[in-house]
PDB file of C-alpha atoms and ligand atoms in Angstrom:
ATOM      1  CA  MET A 376      74.717  49.566 -41.239  1.00  0.00           C
ATOM      2  CA  GLY A 377      78.381  48.491 -41.169  1.00  0.00           C
ATOM      3  CA  LYS A 378      80.900  50.500 -39.193  1.00  0.00           C
ATOM      4  CA  LEU A 379      83.034  53.213 -40.818  1.00  0.00           C
ATOM      5  CA  ILE A 380      86.268  53.491 -38.864  1.00  0.00           C
ATOM      6  CA  ILE A 381      88.850  56.110 -39.730  1.00  0.00           C
ATOM      7  CA  LEU A 382      92.073  55.201 -37.971  1.00  0.00           C
ATOM      8  CA  ASN A 383      93.191  58.112 -35.911  1.00  0.00           C
ATOM      9  CA  HIS A 384      96.745  57.586 -34.732  1.00  0.00           C
ATOM     10  CA  PRO A 385      99.848  59.801 -34.778  1.00  0.00           C
ATOM     11  CA  LEU A 386     102.093  57.076 -36.260  1.00  0.00           C
ATOM     12  CA  ILE A 387      99.637  56.413 -39.084  1.00  0.00           C
ATOM     13  CA  ASP A 388      99.176  60.149 -39.725  1.00  0.00           C
ATOM     14  CA  HIS A 389     102.965  60.637 -39.887  1.00  0.00           C
ATOM     15  CA  LYS A 390     103.341  57.817 -42.424  1.00  0.00           C
ATOM     16  CA  MET A 391     100.365  59.146 -44.422  1.00  0.00           C
ATOM     17  CA  THR A 392     102.279  62.393 -44.945  1.00  0.00           C
ATOM     18  CA  LYS A 393     105.198  60.363 -46.372  1.00  0.00           C
ATOM     19  CA  ILE A 394     103.041  58.542 -48.918  1.00  0.00           C
ATOM     20  CA  ARG A 395     101.126  61.679 -49.945  1.00  0.00           C
ATOM     21  CA  ASP A 396     104.391  63.491 -50.738  1.00  0.00           C
ATOM     22  CA  LYS A 397     105.007  63.311 -54.507  1.00  0.00           C
ATOM     23  CA  ASN A 398     108.778  63.337 -53.858  1.00  0.00           C
ATOM     24  CA  THR A 399     108.732  60.091 -51.844  1.00  0.00           C
ATOM     25  CA  ASP A 400     110.643  57.382 -53.728  1.00  0.00           C
ATOM     26  CA  THR A 401     109.204  53.955 -54.590  1.00  0.00           C
ATOM     27  CA  LYS A 402     111.025  52.043 -51.824  1.00  0.00           C
ATOM     28  CA  THR A 403     109.986  54.478 -49.080  1.00  0.00           C
ATOM     29  CA  PHE A 404     106.440  54.597 -50.460  1.00  0.00           C
ATOM     30  CA  ARG A 405     106.162  50.773 -50.406  1.00  0.00           C
ATOM     31  CA  GLU A 406     107.607  50.528 -46.896  1.00  0.00           C
ATOM     32  CA  ASN A 407     105.211  53.121 -45.519  1.00  0.00           C
ATOM     33  CA  VAL A 408     102.150  51.521 -47.169  1.00  0.00           C
ATOM     34  CA  ASN A 409     103.138  48.233 -45.530  1.00  0.00           C
ATOM     35  CA  GLU A 410     103.762  49.838 -42.148  1.00  0.00           C
ATOM     36  CA  ILE A 411     100.428  51.693 -42.200  1.00  0.00           C
ATOM     37  CA  SER A 412      98.686  48.413 -43.068  1.00  0.00           C
ATOM     38  CA  GLY A 413     100.397  46.606 -40.189  1.00  0.00           C
ATOM     39  CA  LEU A 414      99.353  49.305 -37.740  1.00  0.00           C
ATOM     40  CA  MET A 415      95.783  49.134 -39.074  1.00  0.00           C
ATOM     41  CA  ALA A 416      95.672  45.365 -38.430  1.00  0.00           C
ATOM     42  CA  TYR A 417      95.504  46.025 -34.696  1.00  0.00           C
ATOM     43  CA  GLU A 418      92.238  47.972 -34.990  1.00  0.00           C
ATOM     44  CA  ILE A 419      90.669  45.814 -37.714  1.00  0.00           C
ATOM     45  CA  THR A 420      91.004  42.671 -35.606  1.00  0.00           C
ATOM     46  CA  ARG A 421      90.041  44.196 -32.243  1.00  0.00           C
ATOM     47  CA  ASP A 422      86.707  42.317 -32.069  1.00  0.00           C
ATOM     48  CA  LEU A 423      87.813  38.914 -33.413  1.00  0.00           C
ATOM     49  CA  GLU A 424      86.575  36.021 -31.307  1.00  0.00           C
ATOM     50  CA  THR A 425      89.035  33.993 -29.258  1.00  0.00           C
ATOM     51  CA  ARG A 426      88.814  30.605 -27.566  1.00  0.00           C
ATOM     52  CA  MET A 427      90.673  29.130 -24.596  1.00  0.00           C
ATOM     53  CA  VAL A 428      93.302  26.432 -25.072  1.00  0.00           C
ATOM     54  CA  GLU A 429      95.607  24.699 -22.639  1.00  0.00           C
ATOM     55  CA  VAL A 430      99.274  25.625 -22.828  1.00  0.00           C
ATOM     56  CA  GLU A 431     102.246  24.556 -20.752  1.00  0.00           C
ATOM     57  CA  THR A 432     104.580  27.351 -19.678  1.00  0.00           C
ATOM     58  CA  PRO A 433     108.058  26.487 -18.365  1.00  0.00           C
ATOM     59  CA  LEU A 434     106.400  26.549 -14.906  1.00  0.00           C
ATOM     60  CA  MET A 435     102.943  24.989 -15.202  1.00  0.00           C
ATOM     61  CA  LYS A 436      99.866  24.252 -17.262  1.00  0.00           C
ATOM     62  CA  THR A 437      97.505  27.170 -17.840  1.00  0.00           C
ATOM     63  CA  LYS A 438      94.681  28.303 -20.113  1.00  0.00           C
ATOM     64  CA  SER A 439      95.287  30.988 -22.711  1.00  0.00           C
ATOM     65  CA  LYS A 440      93.521  32.491 -25.754  1.00  0.00           C
ATOM     66  CA  VAL A 441      93.939  31.834 -29.465  1.00  0.00           C
ATOM     67  CA  LEU A 442      91.949  33.168 -32.444  1.00  0.00           C
ATOM     68  CA  ALA A 443      88.700  31.200 -32.745  1.00  0.00           C
ATOM     69  CA  ASN A 444      88.300  31.574 -36.515  1.00  0.00           C
ATOM     70  CA  GLU A 445      90.501  31.693 -39.577  1.00  0.00           C
ATOM     71  CA  VAL A 446      91.410  34.993 -41.223  1.00  0.00           C
ATOM     72  CA  VAL A 447      91.780  35.339 -44.987  1.00  0.00           C
ATOM     73  CA  ILE A 448      93.463  38.394 -46.518  1.00  0.00           C
ATOM     74  CA  VAL A 449      92.302  39.219 -50.057  1.00  0.00           C
ATOM     75  CA  PRO A 450      94.213  41.956 -51.910  1.00  0.00           C
ATOM     76  CA  ILE A 451      92.716  43.572 -55.007  1.00  0.00           C
ATOM     77  CA  LEU A 452      95.563  43.478 -57.558  1.00  0.00           C
ATOM     78  CA  ARG A 453      97.784  45.256 -58.111  1.00  0.00           C
ATOM     79  CA  ALA A 454      97.857  47.916 -55.439  1.00  0.00           C
ATOM     80  CA  GLY A 455      96.307  45.717 -52.724  1.00  0.00           C
ATOM     81  CA  LEU A 456      99.493  43.602 -52.798  1.00  0.00           C
ATOM     82  CA  GLY A 457     101.291  46.526 -51.166  1.00  0.00           C
ATOM     83  CA  MET A 458      99.222  46.019 -47.997  1.00  0.00           C
ATOM     84  CA  VAL A 459      99.517  42.238 -47.619  1.00  0.00           C
ATOM     85  CA  ASP A 460     102.889  41.810 -45.911  1.00  0.00           C
ATOM     86  CA  GLY A 461     102.163  44.396 -43.212  1.00  0.00           C
ATOM     87  CA  ILE A 462      98.908  42.681 -42.217  1.00  0.00           C
ATOM     88  CA  HIS A 463     100.257  39.141 -42.686  1.00  0.00           C
ATOM     89  CA  MET A 464     103.109  39.918 -40.296  1.00  0.00           C
ATOM     90  CA  MET A 465     100.477  40.543 -37.580  1.00  0.00           C
ATOM     91  CA  ILE A 466      98.307  37.518 -38.525  1.00  0.00           C
ATOM     92  CA  PRO A 467     100.804  34.952 -39.825  1.00  0.00           C
ATOM     93  CA  THR A 468      98.215  32.144 -39.831  1.00  0.00           C
ATOM     94  CA  ALA A 469      96.043  34.012 -42.351  1.00  0.00           C
ATOM     95  CA  LYS A 470      95.512  32.457 -45.782  1.00  0.00           C
ATOM     96  CA  ILE A 471      95.683  34.734 -48.821  1.00  0.00           C
ATOM     97  CA  GLY A 472      93.237  34.991 -51.746  1.00  0.00           C
ATOM     98  CA  HIS A 473      93.641  37.241 -54.787  1.00  0.00           C
ATOM     99  CA  ILE A 474      91.284  39.296 -56.920  1.00  0.00           C
ATOM    100  CA  GLY A 475      92.640  40.758 -60.166  1.00  0.00           C
ATOM    101  CA  LEU A 476      90.816  43.891 -61.328  1.00  0.00           C
ATOM    102  CA  TYR A 477      91.797  46.936 -63.284  1.00  0.00           C
ATOM    103  CA  ARG A 478      89.789  50.113 -63.670  1.00  0.00           C
ATOM    104  CA  ASP A 479      89.100  51.270 -67.236  1.00  0.00           C
ATOM    105  CA  GLU A 480      90.577  54.778 -67.425  1.00  0.00           C
ATOM    106  CA  GLU A 481      87.656  56.102 -69.499  1.00  0.00           C
ATOM    107  CA  THR A 482      84.587  54.442 -67.979  1.00  0.00           C
ATOM    108  CA  LEU A 483      86.140  53.920 -64.477  1.00  0.00           C
ATOM    109  CA  LYS A 484      84.418  50.499 -64.451  1.00  0.00           C
ATOM    110  CA  PRO A 485      86.370  47.527 -63.030  1.00  0.00           C
ATOM    111  CA  HIS A 486      87.412  44.650 -65.308  1.00  0.00           C
ATOM    112  CA  SER A 487      88.106  41.275 -63.777  1.00  0.00           C
ATOM    113  CA  TYR A 488      91.136  39.226 -64.898  1.00  0.00           C
ATOM    114  CA  TYR A 489      91.900  36.848 -62.005  1.00  0.00           C
ATOM    115  CA  GLU A 490      90.346  35.281 -58.927  1.00  0.00           C
ATOM    116  CA  LYS A 491      91.623  32.627 -56.524  1.00  0.00           C
ATOM    117  CA  PHE A 492      90.395  32.035 -52.975  1.00  0.00           C
ATOM    118  CA  PRO A 493      91.457  29.500 -50.344  1.00  0.00           C
ATOM    119  CA  LYS A 494      88.727  27.049 -49.286  1.00  0.00           C
ATOM    120  CA  GLU A 495      88.731  28.694 -45.831  1.00  0.00           C
ATOM    121  CA  ILE A 496      86.943  31.721 -47.322  1.00  0.00           C
ATOM    122  CA  VAL A 497      83.675  30.214 -46.010  1.00  0.00           C
ATOM    123  CA  GLY A 498      83.500  30.769 -42.251  1.00  0.00           C
ATOM    124  CA  SER A 499      86.567  33.037 -42.064  1.00  0.00           C
ATOM    125  CA  THR A 500      86.942  36.707 -41.339  1.00  0.00           C
ATOM    126  CA  VAL A 501      87.869  38.149 -44.738  1.00  0.00           C
ATOM    127  CA  LEU A 502      90.034  41.268 -44.908  1.00  0.00           C
ATOM    128  CA  LEU A 503      89.545  42.725 -48.396  1.00  0.00           C
ATOM    129  CA  VAL A 504      92.452  45.119 -48.937  1.00  0.00           C
ATOM    130  CA  ASP A 505      93.036  47.877 -51.486  1.00  0.00           C
ATOM    131  CA  PRO A 506      94.802  51.154 -50.676  1.00  0.00           C
ATOM    132  CA  MET A 507      92.420  53.315 -52.759  1.00  0.00           C
ATOM    133  CA  LEU A 508      88.627  53.519 -52.367  1.00  0.00           C
ATOM    134  CA  ALA A 509      87.633  55.886 -55.194  1.00  0.00           C
ATOM    135  CA  THR A 510      84.290  55.301 -56.978  1.00  0.00           C
ATOM    136  CA  GLY A 511      84.015  52.043 -55.037  1.00  0.00           C
ATOM    137  CA  GLY A 512      83.496  50.038 -58.243  1.00  0.00           C
ATOM    138  CA  SER A 513      86.478  47.724 -57.611  1.00  0.00           C
ATOM    139  CA  VAL A 514      85.460  47.039 -54.015  1.00  0.00           C
ATOM    140  CA  LEU A 515      81.808  46.377 -54.929  1.00  0.00           C
ATOM    141  CA  ALA A 516      82.820  43.872 -57.631  1.00  0.00           C
ATOM    142  CA  SER A 517      85.203  42.205 -55.156  1.00  0.00           C
ATOM    143  CA  ILE A 518      82.613  41.953 -52.391  1.00  0.00           C
ATOM    144  CA  GLU A 519      80.192  40.363 -54.865  1.00  0.00           C
ATOM    145  CA  SER A 520      82.831  37.747 -55.805  1.00  0.00           C
ATOM    146  CA  LEU A 521      83.610  37.049 -52.155  1.00  0.00           C
ATOM    147  CA  LYS A 522      79.937  36.644 -51.246  1.00  0.00           C
ATOM    148  CA  LYS A 523      79.421  34.340 -54.250  1.00  0.00           C
ATOM    149  CA  ALA A 524      82.303  32.227 -52.924  1.00  0.00           C
ATOM    150  CA  GLY A 525      80.544  31.978 -49.532  1.00  0.00           C
ATOM    151  CA  ALA A 526      82.276  34.690 -47.463  1.00  0.00           C
ATOM    152  CA  LYS A 527      80.092  36.224 -44.750  1.00  0.00           C
ATOM    153  CA  ASP A 528      82.254  38.293 -42.392  1.00  0.00           C
ATOM    154  CA  ILE A 529      83.876  40.762 -44.838  1.00  0.00           C
ATOM    155  CA  ARG A 530      85.812  43.858 -43.728  1.00  0.00           C
ATOM    156  CA  PHE A 531      87.177  46.342 -46.259  1.00  0.00           C
ATOM    157  CA  VAL A 532      90.572  47.814 -45.400  1.00  0.00           C
ATOM    158  CA  GLY A 533      91.801  50.806 -47.396  1.00  0.00           C
ATOM    159  CA  ILE A 534      94.378  53.526 -46.896  1.00  0.00           C
ATOM    160  CA  VAL A 535      92.720  56.518 -48.587  1.00  0.00           C
ATOM    161  CA  GLY A 536      88.982  56.731 -49.184  1.00  0.00           C
ATOM    162  CA  CYS A 537      86.519  59.422 -50.243  1.00  0.00           C
ATOM    163  CA  PRO A 538      82.833  59.993 -49.434  1.00  0.00           C
ATOM    164  CA  GLU A 539      81.700  58.697 -52.855  1.00  0.00           C
ATOM    165  CA  GLY A 540      83.371  55.293 -52.337  1.00  0.00           C
ATOM    166  CA  VAL A 541      82.208  54.970 -48.742  1.00  0.00           C
ATOM    167  CA  LYS A 542      78.598  55.658 -49.782  1.00  0.00           C
ATOM    168  CA  ALA A 543      78.805  53.096 -52.594  1.00  0.00           C
ATOM    169  CA  ILE A 544      79.799  50.340 -50.126  1.00  0.00           C
ATOM    170  CA  GLU A 545      77.317  51.425 -47.457  1.00  0.00           C
ATOM    171  CA  ASP A 546      74.437  51.473 -49.971  1.00  0.00           C
ATOM    172  CA  ALA A 547      75.191  48.129 -51.624  1.00  0.00           C
ATOM    173  CA  HIS A 548      76.689  46.157 -48.721  1.00  0.00           C
ATOM    174  CA  PRO A 549      75.608  47.562 -45.350  1.00  0.00           C
ATOM    175  CA  ASP A 550      76.946  44.407 -43.662  1.00  0.00           C
ATOM    176  CA  VAL A 551      80.566  45.260 -44.586  1.00  0.00           C
ATOM    177  CA  ASP A 552      82.654  47.276 -42.122  1.00  0.00           C
ATOM    178  CA  ILE A 553      85.002  49.879 -43.652  1.00  0.00           C
ATOM    179  CA  TYR A 554      88.424  50.728 -42.184  1.00  0.00           C
ATOM    180  CA  LEU A 555      90.433  53.625 -43.650  1.00  0.00           C
ATOM    181  CA  ALA A 556      93.660  55.338 -42.631  1.00  0.00           C
ATOM    182  CA  ALA A 557      92.281  58.606 -44.058  1.00  0.00           C
ATOM    183  CA  LEU A 558      89.005  59.893 -45.510  1.00  0.00           C
ATOM    184  CA  ASP A 559      89.795  62.519 -48.153  1.00  0.00           C
ATOM    185  CA  GLU A 560      87.629  65.273 -49.628  1.00  0.00           C
ATOM    186  CA  LYS A 561      86.394  64.080 -53.005  1.00  0.00           C
ATOM    187  CA  LEU A 562      86.889  62.453 -56.387  1.00  0.00           C
ATOM    188  CA  ASN A 563      88.027  64.620 -59.270  1.00  0.00           C
ATOM    189  CA  SER A 564      86.608  64.417 -62.811  1.00  0.00           C
ATOM    190  CA  LYS A 565      89.180  61.714 -63.728  1.00  0.00           C
ATOM    191  CA  GLY A 566      88.158  59.496 -60.806  1.00  0.00           C
ATOM    192  CA  TYR A 567      91.219  60.301 -58.675  1.00  0.00           C
ATOM    193  CA  ILE A 568      90.932  60.998 -54.966  1.00  0.00           C
ATOM    194  CA  GLU A 569      91.829  64.550 -53.881  1.00  0.00           C
ATOM    195  CA  PRO A 570      94.137  65.363 -52.215  1.00  0.00           C
ATOM    196  CA  GLY A 571      94.961  61.615 -52.280  1.00  0.00           C
ATOM    197  CA  LEU A 572      98.356  60.241 -53.238  1.00  0.00           C
ATOM    198  CA  GLY A 573      98.079  59.743 -56.996  1.00  0.00           C
ATOM    199  CA  ASP A 574      98.134  56.340 -58.690  1.00  0.00           C
ATOM    200  CA  CYS A 575      98.947  53.943 -55.885  1.00  0.00           C
ATOM    201  CA  GLY A 576      99.783  50.933 -58.090  1.00  0.00           C
ATOM    202  CA  ASP A 577     102.246  52.965 -60.145  1.00  0.00           C
ATOM    203  CA  ARG A 578     103.851  54.445 -57.031  1.00  0.00           C
ATOM    204  CA  LEU A 579     104.184  51.004 -55.372  1.00  0.00           C
ATOM    205  CA  PHE A 580     105.660  49.263 -58.378  1.00  0.00           C
ATOM    206  CA  GLY A 581     107.515  52.092 -60.107  1.00  0.00           C
ATOM    207  CA  THR A 582     105.515  51.776 -63.304  1.00  0.00           C
ATOM    208  CA  LYS A 583     105.426  55.499 -64.080  1.00  0.00           C
TER     209      LYS A 583
HETATM  210  C1  PRP B1270      93.128  51.414 -58.476  1.00  0.00           C
HETATM  211  C2  PRP B1270      93.115  51.112 -56.987  1.00  0.00           C
HETATM  212  C3  PRP B1270      91.784  50.454 -56.808  1.00  0.00           C
HETATM  213  C4  PRP B1270      90.909  51.163 -57.797  1.00  0.00           C
HETATM  214  C5  PRP B1270      90.067  52.156 -57.066  1.00  0.00           C
HETATM  215  O1  PRP B1270      93.476  50.297 -59.176  1.00  0.00           O
HETATM  216  O2  PRP B1270      94.171  50.309 -56.565  1.00  0.00           O
HETATM  217  O3  PRP B1270      91.787  49.058 -57.077  1.00  0.00           O
HETATM  218  O4  PRP B1270      91.788  51.836 -58.713  1.00  0.00           O
HETATM  219  O5  PRP B1270      89.165  52.768 -57.897  1.00  0.00           O
HETATM  220  P1  PRP B1270      87.592  52.556 -57.798  1.00  0.00           P
HETATM  221  O6  PRP B1270      87.222  52.674 -56.362  1.00  0.00           O
HETATM  222  O7  PRP B1270      87.061  53.703 -58.622  1.00  0.00           O
HETATM  223  O8  PRP B1270      87.257  51.227 -58.393  1.00  0.00           O
HETATM  224  P2  PRP B1270      93.741  50.260 -60.765  1.00  0.00           P
HETATM  225  O9  PRP B1270      92.488  49.895 -61.478  1.00  0.00           O
HETATM  226  O10 PRP B1270      94.401  51.522 -61.186  1.00  0.00           O
HETATM  227  O11 PRP B1270      94.682  49.019 -60.925  1.00  0.00           O
HETATM  228  P3  PRP B1270      96.144  48.717 -60.335  1.00  0.00           P
HETATM  229  O12 PRP B1270      95.991  48.515 -58.848  1.00  0.00           O
HETATM  230  O13 PRP B1270      96.505  47.480 -61.057  1.00  0.00           O
HETATM  231  O14 PRP B1270      97.030  49.889 -60.663  1.00  0.00           O
HETATM  232  N1  URA B1271      93.287  54.673 -57.926  1.00  0.00           N
HETATM  233  C1  URA B1271      94.432  55.245 -57.477  1.00  0.00           C
HETATM  234  O1  URA B1271      95.495  54.605 -57.498  1.00  0.00           O
HETATM  235  N2  URA B1271      94.387  56.499 -57.025  1.00  0.00           N
HETATM  236  C2  URA B1271      93.244  57.225 -56.987  1.00  0.00           C
HETATM  237  O2  URA B1271      93.263  58.386 -56.537  1.00  0.00           O
HETATM  238  C3  URA B1271      92.062  56.613 -57.451  1.00  0.00           C
HETATM  239  C4  URA B1271      92.109  55.331 -57.924  1.00  0.00           C
END
């Protein structure tokens, strides 16, 4: 079974309160989503392999560590875009793929409209990012696309999840680790996470 890691950190919790608040404006919301994502990067990458290289300091030659493998960040559009910069700032060598999905408001099923991965997807650590893990349908469809493209080490990184979405990933893809800033109570009858933060894409991009 993959790991389920709920980030437990005062700075993340403080920023979570900002993005849950319905009175937070678009700019502040976007900044806090990015900052939470950047803070999460530290924990998500804790077990990445490193290798030794030689480096010359101003004083002498020495051996020092660099990341052994490539990292690819794959946001699920649209809302996943809000997490990219924060993580990319911490892993500037990462390549970026994109998965375009939208959730049908009636059926809650994901519909695919775009997909583009860098060739490094095979053999890389893939960070699949989407702030909201609700039914899990969007993440499951994305993991299937990534696996079809050859990805093996896939980690899902979300901001708010719920038990229903976590179970969906664990049942279908027990090899995928799940990282969340918060695990909320439940899904409501419209497929929204409660207490949650509302429609993340709309709040990031000011579309409502
Ligand atoms: C939202 C969210 C996730 C998805 C989660 O996206 O960003 O991608 O719903 O729901 P699920 O776990 O039930 O699949 P939405 O489809 O609203 O698209 P958007 O990001 O373009 O707003
Ligand atoms: N997508 C969102 O943006 N918010 C939710 O609560 C569920 C799905």
